[in-house]
């Protein structure tokens, strides 16, 4: 039963990320007008005055959605592993809750700002290297995802901490790049919060990785 559950967990990683990609693709289809607009004006849900939205703003949101989907998935996989300590369970629970708390705004902005999506992916910046999003900095490989799904106990905790450290570093780099691009005020706020949260989370993951086994 354990091996079957691990196999299902590994398969679940693929299904979940594929589903996320489908949701994002559908969002673009729903929000696109059929012609590329270099700049759009948007203020989701009356959250403030209309402001210019750039390609970089859109790409930050798109990247953050995939980062948060991935973080939530890793947290859920660790919670499903056998032999997990109370400390690791608390960290993973916090990870899952944090992603859920941020996703609603990101998805709303994604749909509202779909017209700002670049027609071609640039070689640098937050829109670069997306493809299937596996090339984004800090995103685990398929092999690493499978290893996490099959791990248990201390091995699962250590691998989770290592993967989340790399993942969080990628999020912080993305947020810093966004802040350097004169972003929309909503993106600026989200990026600043992502950096603060990332620094806090890094300390938690480092402590988890350093726990005696």
PDB file of C-alpha atoms in Angstrom:
ATOM      1  CA  UNK A   1       0.000   0.000   0.000  1.00  0.00           C
ATOM      2  CA  UNK A   2       2.817   2.417   0.805  1.00  0.00           C
ATOM      3  CA  UNK A   3       4.469   1.968  -2.576  1.00  0.00           C
ATOM      4  CA  UNK A   4       1.124   2.441  -4.320  1.00  0.00           C
ATOM      5  CA  UNK A   5       0.444   5.615  -2.330  1.00  0.00           C
ATOM      6  CA  UNK A   6       3.892   6.968  -3.200  1.00  0.00           C
ATOM      7  CA  UNK A   7       3.300   6.235  -6.877  1.00  0.00           C
ATOM      8  CA  UNK A   8      -0.037   8.013  -6.742  1.00  0.00           C
ATOM      9  CA  UNK A   9       1.579  10.971  -5.004  1.00  0.00           C
ATOM     10  CA  UNK A  10       4.230  11.238  -7.690  1.00  0.00           C
ATOM     11  CA  UNK A  11       1.577  11.040 -10.388  1.00  0.00           C
ATOM     12  CA  UNK A  12      -0.391  13.687  -8.539  1.00  0.00           C
ATOM     13  CA  UNK A  13       2.472  16.121  -8.934  1.00  0.00           C
ATOM     14  CA  UNK A  14       2.294  15.800 -12.691  1.00  0.00           C
ATOM     15  CA  UNK A  15      -1.496  16.031 -12.790  1.00  0.00           C
ATOM     16  CA  UNK A  16      -1.654  19.044 -10.490  1.00  0.00           C
ATOM     17  CA  UNK A  17       0.948  21.042 -12.358  1.00  0.00           C
ATOM     18  CA  UNK A  18      -0.617  20.123 -15.676  1.00  0.00           C
ATOM     19  CA  UNK A  19      -3.997  21.247 -14.384  1.00  0.00           C
ATOM     20  CA  UNK A  20      -2.504  24.520 -13.220  1.00  0.00           C
ATOM     21  CA  UNK A  21      -1.052  25.126 -16.651  1.00  0.00           C
ATOM     22  CA  UNK A  22      -4.471  24.428 -18.189  1.00  0.00           C
ATOM     23  CA  UNK A  23      -6.160  26.886 -15.839  1.00  0.00           C
ATOM     24  CA  UNK A  24      -3.667  29.593 -16.736  1.00  0.00           C
ATOM     25  CA  UNK A  25      -4.043  28.902 -20.437  1.00  0.00           C
ATOM     26  CA  UNK A  26      -7.823  29.140 -20.157  1.00  0.00           C
ATOM     27  CA  UNK A  27      -7.502  32.388 -18.255  1.00  0.00           C
ATOM     28  CA  UNK A  28      -5.487  33.897 -21.075  1.00  0.00           C
ATOM     29  CA  UNK A  29      -7.989  32.712 -23.660  1.00  0.00           C
ATOM     30  CA  UNK A  30     -10.843  34.190 -21.666  1.00  0.00           C
ATOM     31  CA  UNK A  31      -9.155  37.531 -21.106  1.00  0.00           C
ATOM     32  CA  UNK A  32      -7.367  38.074 -24.404  1.00  0.00           C
ATOM     33  CA  UNK A  33      -8.872  40.346 -27.019  1.00  0.00           C
ATOM     34  CA  UNK A  34      -7.161  38.727 -30.003  1.00  0.00           C
ATOM     35  CA  UNK A  35      -4.694  41.596 -30.420  1.00  0.00           C
ATOM     36  CA  UNK A  36      -1.631  42.439 -28.392  1.00  0.00           C
ATOM     37  CA  UNK A  37      -1.963  45.610 -26.362  1.00  0.00           C
ATOM     38  CA  UNK A  38       1.393  47.077 -25.344  1.00  0.00           C
ATOM     39  CA  UNK A  39      -0.166  48.566 -22.211  1.00  0.00           C
ATOM     40  CA  UNK A  40      -3.508  48.043 -20.524  1.00  0.00           C
ATOM     41  CA  UNK A  41      -5.262  49.924 -17.761  1.00  0.00           C
ATOM     42  CA  UNK A  42      -6.720  47.792 -15.027  1.00  0.00           C
ATOM     43  CA  UNK A  43      -7.803  48.020 -11.433  1.00  0.00           C
ATOM     44  CA  UNK A  44      -9.167  44.614 -10.389  1.00  0.00           C
ATOM     45  CA  UNK A  45     -12.318  44.722  -8.270  1.00  0.00           C
ATOM     46  CA  UNK A  46     -12.090  48.475  -7.827  1.00  0.00           C
ATOM     47  CA  UNK A  47      -8.923  48.083  -5.764  1.00  0.00           C
ATOM     48  CA  UNK A  48      -7.600  51.498  -6.754  1.00  0.00           C
ATOM     49  CA  UNK A  49      -7.161  53.915  -9.648  1.00  0.00           C
ATOM     50  CA  UNK A  50      -6.354  52.511 -13.055  1.00  0.00           C
ATOM     51  CA  UNK A  51      -2.620  52.206 -13.703  1.00  0.00           C
ATOM     52  CA  UNK A  52      -0.539  51.110 -16.675  1.00  0.00           C
ATOM     53  CA  UNK A  53       0.159  47.367 -16.650  1.00  0.00           C
ATOM     54  CA  UNK A  54       3.326  46.240 -18.407  1.00  0.00           C
ATOM     55  CA  UNK A  55       4.439  42.895 -19.789  1.00  0.00           C
ATOM     56  CA  UNK A  56       6.755  42.632 -16.788  1.00  0.00           C
ATOM     57  CA  UNK A  57       3.794  43.089 -14.431  1.00  0.00           C
ATOM     58  CA  UNK A  58       1.896  40.307 -16.150  1.00  0.00           C
ATOM     59  CA  UNK A  59       4.909  38.011 -16.185  1.00  0.00           C
ATOM     60  CA  UNK A  60       5.510  38.557 -12.473  1.00  0.00           C
ATOM     61  CA  UNK A  61       1.951  37.470 -11.762  1.00  0.00           C
ATOM     62  CA  UNK A  62       2.203  34.464 -14.074  1.00  0.00           C
ATOM     63  CA  UNK A  63       5.480  33.360 -12.507  1.00  0.00           C
ATOM     64  CA  UNK A  64       4.198  33.812  -8.976  1.00  0.00           C
ATOM     65  CA  UNK A  65       1.167  31.643  -9.728  1.00  0.00           C
ATOM     66  CA  UNK A  66       3.383  28.775 -10.793  1.00  0.00           C
ATOM     67  CA  UNK A  67       5.776  29.281  -7.902  1.00  0.00           C
ATOM     68  CA  UNK A  68       2.875  29.162  -5.453  1.00  0.00           C
ATOM     69  CA  UNK A  69       1.286  26.131  -7.107  1.00  0.00           C
ATOM     70  CA  UNK A  70       4.630  24.342  -6.855  1.00  0.00           C
ATOM     71  CA  UNK A  71       5.229  25.339  -3.206  1.00  0.00           C
ATOM     72  CA  UNK A  72       1.753  24.223  -2.226  1.00  0.00           C
ATOM     73  CA  UNK A  73       2.234  20.901  -3.955  1.00  0.00           C
ATOM     74  CA  UNK A  74       5.539  20.248  -2.192  1.00  0.00           C
ATOM     75  CA  UNK A  75       4.003  21.124   1.156  1.00  0.00           C
ATOM     76  CA  UNK A  76       1.077  18.778   0.547  1.00  0.00           C
ATOM     77  CA  UNK A  77       3.403  15.956  -0.496  1.00  0.00           C
ATOM     78  CA  UNK A  78       5.456  16.307   2.692  1.00  0.00           C
ATOM     79  CA  UNK A  79       2.276  16.263   4.796  1.00  0.00           C
ATOM     80  CA  UNK A  80       1.358  12.974   3.103  1.00  0.00           C
ATOM     81  CA  UNK A  81       4.744  11.361   3.810  1.00  0.00           C
ATOM     82  CA  UNK A  82       5.261   8.760   6.524  1.00  0.00           C
ATOM     83  CA  UNK A  83       7.271   9.428   9.679  1.00  0.00           C
ATOM     84  CA  UNK A  84       7.239  13.224   9.535  1.00  0.00           C
ATOM     85  CA  UNK A  85       8.158  15.128  12.694  1.00  0.00           C
ATOM     86  CA  UNK A  86       5.840  17.638  14.312  1.00  0.00           C
ATOM     87  CA  UNK A  87       8.234  20.461  13.404  1.00  0.00           C
ATOM     88  CA  UNK A  88       8.254  19.482   9.727  1.00  0.00           C
ATOM     89  CA  UNK A  89       4.492  19.088   9.697  1.00  0.00           C
ATOM     90  CA  UNK A  90       4.076  22.610  11.071  1.00  0.00           C
ATOM     91  CA  UNK A  91       6.394  24.071   8.425  1.00  0.00           C
ATOM     92  CA  UNK A  92       4.603  22.244   5.608  1.00  0.00           C
ATOM     93  CA  UNK A  93       1.195  23.297   6.931  1.00  0.00           C
ATOM     94  CA  UNK A  94       2.329  26.933   6.984  1.00  0.00           C
ATOM     95  CA  UNK A  95       3.606  26.616   3.414  1.00  0.00           C
ATOM     96  CA  UNK A  96       0.281  25.300   2.135  1.00  0.00           C
ATOM     97  CA  UNK A  97      -1.726  27.957   3.973  1.00  0.00           C
ATOM     98  CA  UNK A  98       0.510  30.793   2.726  1.00  0.00           C
ATOM     99  CA  UNK A  99       0.065  29.799  -0.921  1.00  0.00           C
ATOM    100  CA  UNK A 100      -3.705  29.548  -0.563  1.00  0.00           C
ATOM    101  CA  UNK A 101      -3.822  33.012   0.982  1.00  0.00           C
ATOM    102  CA  UNK A 102      -2.078  34.642  -1.986  1.00  0.00           C
ATOM    103  CA  UNK A 103      -3.565  32.810  -4.942  1.00  0.00           C
ATOM    104  CA  UNK A 104      -6.937  34.584  -5.186  1.00  0.00           C
ATOM    105  CA  UNK A 105      -5.421  38.006  -5.906  1.00  0.00           C
ATOM    106  CA  UNK A 106      -2.856  36.571  -8.324  1.00  0.00           C
ATOM    107  CA  UNK A 107      -5.495  34.756 -10.343  1.00  0.00           C
ATOM    108  CA  UNK A 108      -7.687  37.863 -10.467  1.00  0.00           C
ATOM    109  CA  UNK A 109      -4.806  39.997 -11.733  1.00  0.00           C
ATOM    110  CA  UNK A 110      -3.826  37.313 -14.238  1.00  0.00           C
ATOM    111  CA  UNK A 111      -7.228  37.384 -15.904  1.00  0.00           C
ATOM    112  CA  UNK A 112      -7.642  41.158 -15.704  1.00  0.00           C
ATOM    113  CA  UNK A 113      -4.202  41.793 -17.213  1.00  0.00           C
ATOM    114  CA  UNK A 114      -4.209  39.100 -19.906  1.00  0.00           C
ATOM    115  CA  UNK A 115      -3.912  41.681 -22.684  1.00  0.00           C
ATOM    116  CA  UNK A 116      -0.427  42.559 -21.401  1.00  0.00           C
ATOM    117  CA  UNK A 117       0.904  39.043 -21.997  1.00  0.00           C
ATOM    118  CA  UNK A 118       3.919  39.204 -24.351  1.00  0.00           C
ATOM    119  CA  UNK A 119       3.408  37.624 -27.751  1.00  0.00           C
ATOM    120  CA  UNK A 120       6.959  36.291 -27.687  1.00  0.00           C
ATOM    121  CA  UNK A 121       8.976  35.270 -24.661  1.00  0.00           C
ATOM    122  CA  UNK A 122      12.068  37.449 -24.141  1.00  0.00           C
ATOM    123  CA  UNK A 123      15.458  35.971 -23.282  1.00  0.00           C
ATOM    124  CA  UNK A 124      15.717  37.864 -19.997  1.00  0.00           C
ATOM    125  CA  UNK A 125      13.427  39.106 -17.243  1.00  0.00           C
ATOM    126  CA  UNK A 126      10.395  37.556 -15.506  1.00  0.00           C
ATOM    127  CA  UNK A 127       8.912  36.289 -18.778  1.00  0.00           C
ATOM    128  CA  UNK A 128      12.044  34.422 -19.838  1.00  0.00           C
ATOM    129  CA  UNK A 129      12.497  30.683 -19.686  1.00  0.00           C
ATOM    130  CA  UNK A 130       8.901  29.783 -18.979  1.00  0.00           C
ATOM    131  CA  UNK A 131       8.042  27.143 -21.543  1.00  0.00           C
ATOM    132  CA  UNK A 132       6.369  24.537 -19.349  1.00  0.00           C
ATOM    133  CA  UNK A 133       7.687  26.524 -16.361  1.00  0.00           C
ATOM    134  CA  UNK A 134      10.146  23.772 -15.508  1.00  0.00           C
ATOM    135  CA  UNK A 135      13.044  26.111 -16.358  1.00  0.00           C
ATOM    136  CA  UNK A 136      12.077  28.815 -13.893  1.00  0.00           C
ATOM    137  CA  UNK A 137      14.821  29.357 -11.264  1.00  0.00           C
ATOM    138  CA  UNK A 138      14.316  27.185  -8.208  1.00  0.00           C
ATOM    139  CA  UNK A 139      11.593  24.987  -9.693  1.00  0.00           C
ATOM    140  CA  UNK A 140      12.403  21.319  -8.945  1.00  0.00           C
ATOM    141  CA  UNK A 141      12.979  18.870 -11.737  1.00  0.00           C
ATOM    142  CA  UNK A 142      10.602  16.006 -12.394  1.00  0.00           C
ATOM    143  CA  UNK A 143      13.133  13.655 -10.826  1.00  0.00           C
ATOM    144  CA  UNK A 144      13.278  15.782  -7.678  1.00  0.00           C
ATOM    145  CA  UNK A 145       9.495  15.888  -7.464  1.00  0.00           C
ATOM    146  CA  UNK A 146       9.371  12.120  -7.739  1.00  0.00           C
ATOM    147  CA  UNK A 147      12.085  11.698  -5.109  1.00  0.00           C
ATOM    148  CA  UNK A 148      10.097  13.862  -2.697  1.00  0.00           C
ATOM    149  CA  UNK A 149       6.900  11.926  -3.349  1.00  0.00           C
ATOM    150  CA  UNK A 150       8.697   8.635  -2.640  1.00  0.00           C
ATOM    151  CA  UNK A 151      10.645   9.799   0.435  1.00  0.00           C
ATOM    152  CA  UNK A 152       9.656   9.324   4.060  1.00  0.00           C
ATOM    153  CA  UNK A 153      10.726  10.485   7.490  1.00  0.00           C
ATOM    154  CA  UNK A 154      13.955  12.433   7.840  1.00  0.00           C
ATOM    155  CA  UNK A 155      14.839  11.936   4.158  1.00  0.00           C
ATOM    156  CA  UNK A 156      11.579  13.582   3.094  1.00  0.00           C
ATOM    157  CA  UNK A 157      12.060  16.458   5.527  1.00  0.00           C
ATOM    158  CA  UNK A 158      15.612  17.158   4.356  1.00  0.00           C
ATOM    159  CA  UNK A 159      14.724  16.985   0.660  1.00  0.00           C
ATOM    160  CA  UNK A 160      11.685  19.198   1.183  1.00  0.00           C
ATOM    161  CA  UNK A 161      13.795  21.808   2.995  1.00  0.00           C
ATOM    162  CA  UNK A 162      16.446  21.775   0.263  1.00  0.00           C
ATOM    163  CA  UNK A 163      13.894  22.086  -2.532  1.00  0.00           C
ATOM    164  CA  UNK A 164      12.042  24.871  -0.755  1.00  0.00           C
ATOM    165  CA  UNK A 165      15.268  26.804  -0.143  1.00  0.00           C
ATOM    166  CA  UNK A 166      16.003  26.790  -3.887  1.00  0.00           C
ATOM    167  CA  UNK A 167      12.372  27.564  -4.675  1.00  0.00           C
ATOM    168  CA  UNK A 168      12.292  30.507  -2.246  1.00  0.00           C
ATOM    169  CA  UNK A 169      15.522  31.914  -3.668  1.00  0.00           C
ATOM    170  CA  UNK A 170      13.867  31.880  -7.092  1.00  0.00           C
ATOM    171  CA  UNK A 171      10.835  33.746  -5.742  1.00  0.00           C
ATOM    172  CA  UNK A 172      13.009  36.401  -4.085  1.00  0.00           C
ATOM    173  CA  UNK A 173      15.010  36.930  -7.281  1.00  0.00           C
ATOM    174  CA  UNK A 174      11.786  37.289  -9.266  1.00  0.00           C
ATOM    175  CA  UNK A 175      10.427  39.832  -6.793  1.00  0.00           C
ATOM    176  CA  UNK A 176      13.649  41.851  -6.835  1.00  0.00           C
ATOM    177  CA  UNK A 177      13.597  41.928 -10.628  1.00  0.00           C
ATOM    178  CA  UNK A 178       9.976  43.100 -10.550  1.00  0.00           C
ATOM    179  CA  UNK A 179      10.799  45.947  -8.172  1.00  0.00           C
ATOM    180  CA  UNK A 180      13.598  47.102 -10.468  1.00  0.00           C
ATOM    181  CA  UNK A 181      11.163  47.453 -13.400  1.00  0.00           C
ATOM    182  CA  UNK A 182       8.947  50.291 -12.020  1.00  0.00           C
ATOM    183  CA  UNK A 183       6.004  47.924 -11.492  1.00  0.00           C
ATOM    184  CA  UNK A 184       2.291  48.452 -11.054  1.00  0.00           C
ATOM    185  CA  UNK A 185       1.521  49.358  -7.433  1.00  0.00           C
ATOM    186  CA  UNK A 186      -0.171  46.008  -6.828  1.00  0.00           C
ATOM    187  CA  UNK A 187       2.883  44.180  -8.167  1.00  0.00           C
ATOM    188  CA  UNK A 188       5.177  46.341  -6.054  1.00  0.00           C
ATOM    189  CA  UNK A 189       3.212  45.499  -2.929  1.00  0.00           C
ATOM    190  CA  UNK A 190       3.147  41.792  -3.789  1.00  0.00           C
ATOM    191  CA  UNK A 191       6.869  41.735  -4.609  1.00  0.00           C
ATOM    192  CA  UNK A 192       7.840  43.475  -1.388  1.00  0.00           C
ATOM    193  CA  UNK A 193       5.706  41.035   0.580  1.00  0.00           C
ATOM    194  CA  UNK A 194       7.188  38.085  -1.319  1.00  0.00           C
ATOM    195  CA  UNK A 195      10.700  39.190  -0.343  1.00  0.00           C
ATOM    196  CA  UNK A 196       9.774  39.631   3.321  1.00  0.00           C
ATOM    197  CA  UNK A 197       7.970  36.291   3.410  1.00  0.00           C
ATOM    198  CA  UNK A 198      10.807  34.609   1.534  1.00  0.00           C
ATOM    199  CA  UNK A 199      13.406  35.781   4.013  1.00  0.00           C
ATOM    200  CA  UNK A 200      11.291  34.506   6.901  1.00  0.00           C
ATOM    201  CA  UNK A 201      10.650  31.195   5.140  1.00  0.00           C
ATOM    202  CA  UNK A 202      14.338  30.751   4.324  1.00  0.00           C
ATOM    203  CA  UNK A 203      15.153  30.797   8.023  1.00  0.00           C
ATOM    204  CA  UNK A 204      12.460  28.182   8.684  1.00  0.00           C
ATOM    205  CA  UNK A 205      13.701  25.883   5.917  1.00  0.00           C
ATOM    206  CA  UNK A 206      17.315  26.253   7.030  1.00  0.00           C
ATOM    207  CA  UNK A 207      16.305  25.311  10.583  1.00  0.00           C
ATOM    208  CA  UNK A 208      14.394  22.295   9.279  1.00  0.00           C
ATOM    209  CA  UNK A 209      17.356  21.182   7.171  1.00  0.00           C
ATOM    210  CA  UNK A 210      19.700  21.530  10.155  1.00  0.00           C
ATOM    211  CA  UNK A 211      17.582  19.515  12.615  1.00  0.00           C
ATOM    212  CA  UNK A 212      19.354  16.490  14.123  1.00  0.00           C
ATOM    213  CA  UNK A 213      18.188  13.249  12.546  1.00  0.00           C
TER     214      UNK A 213
END
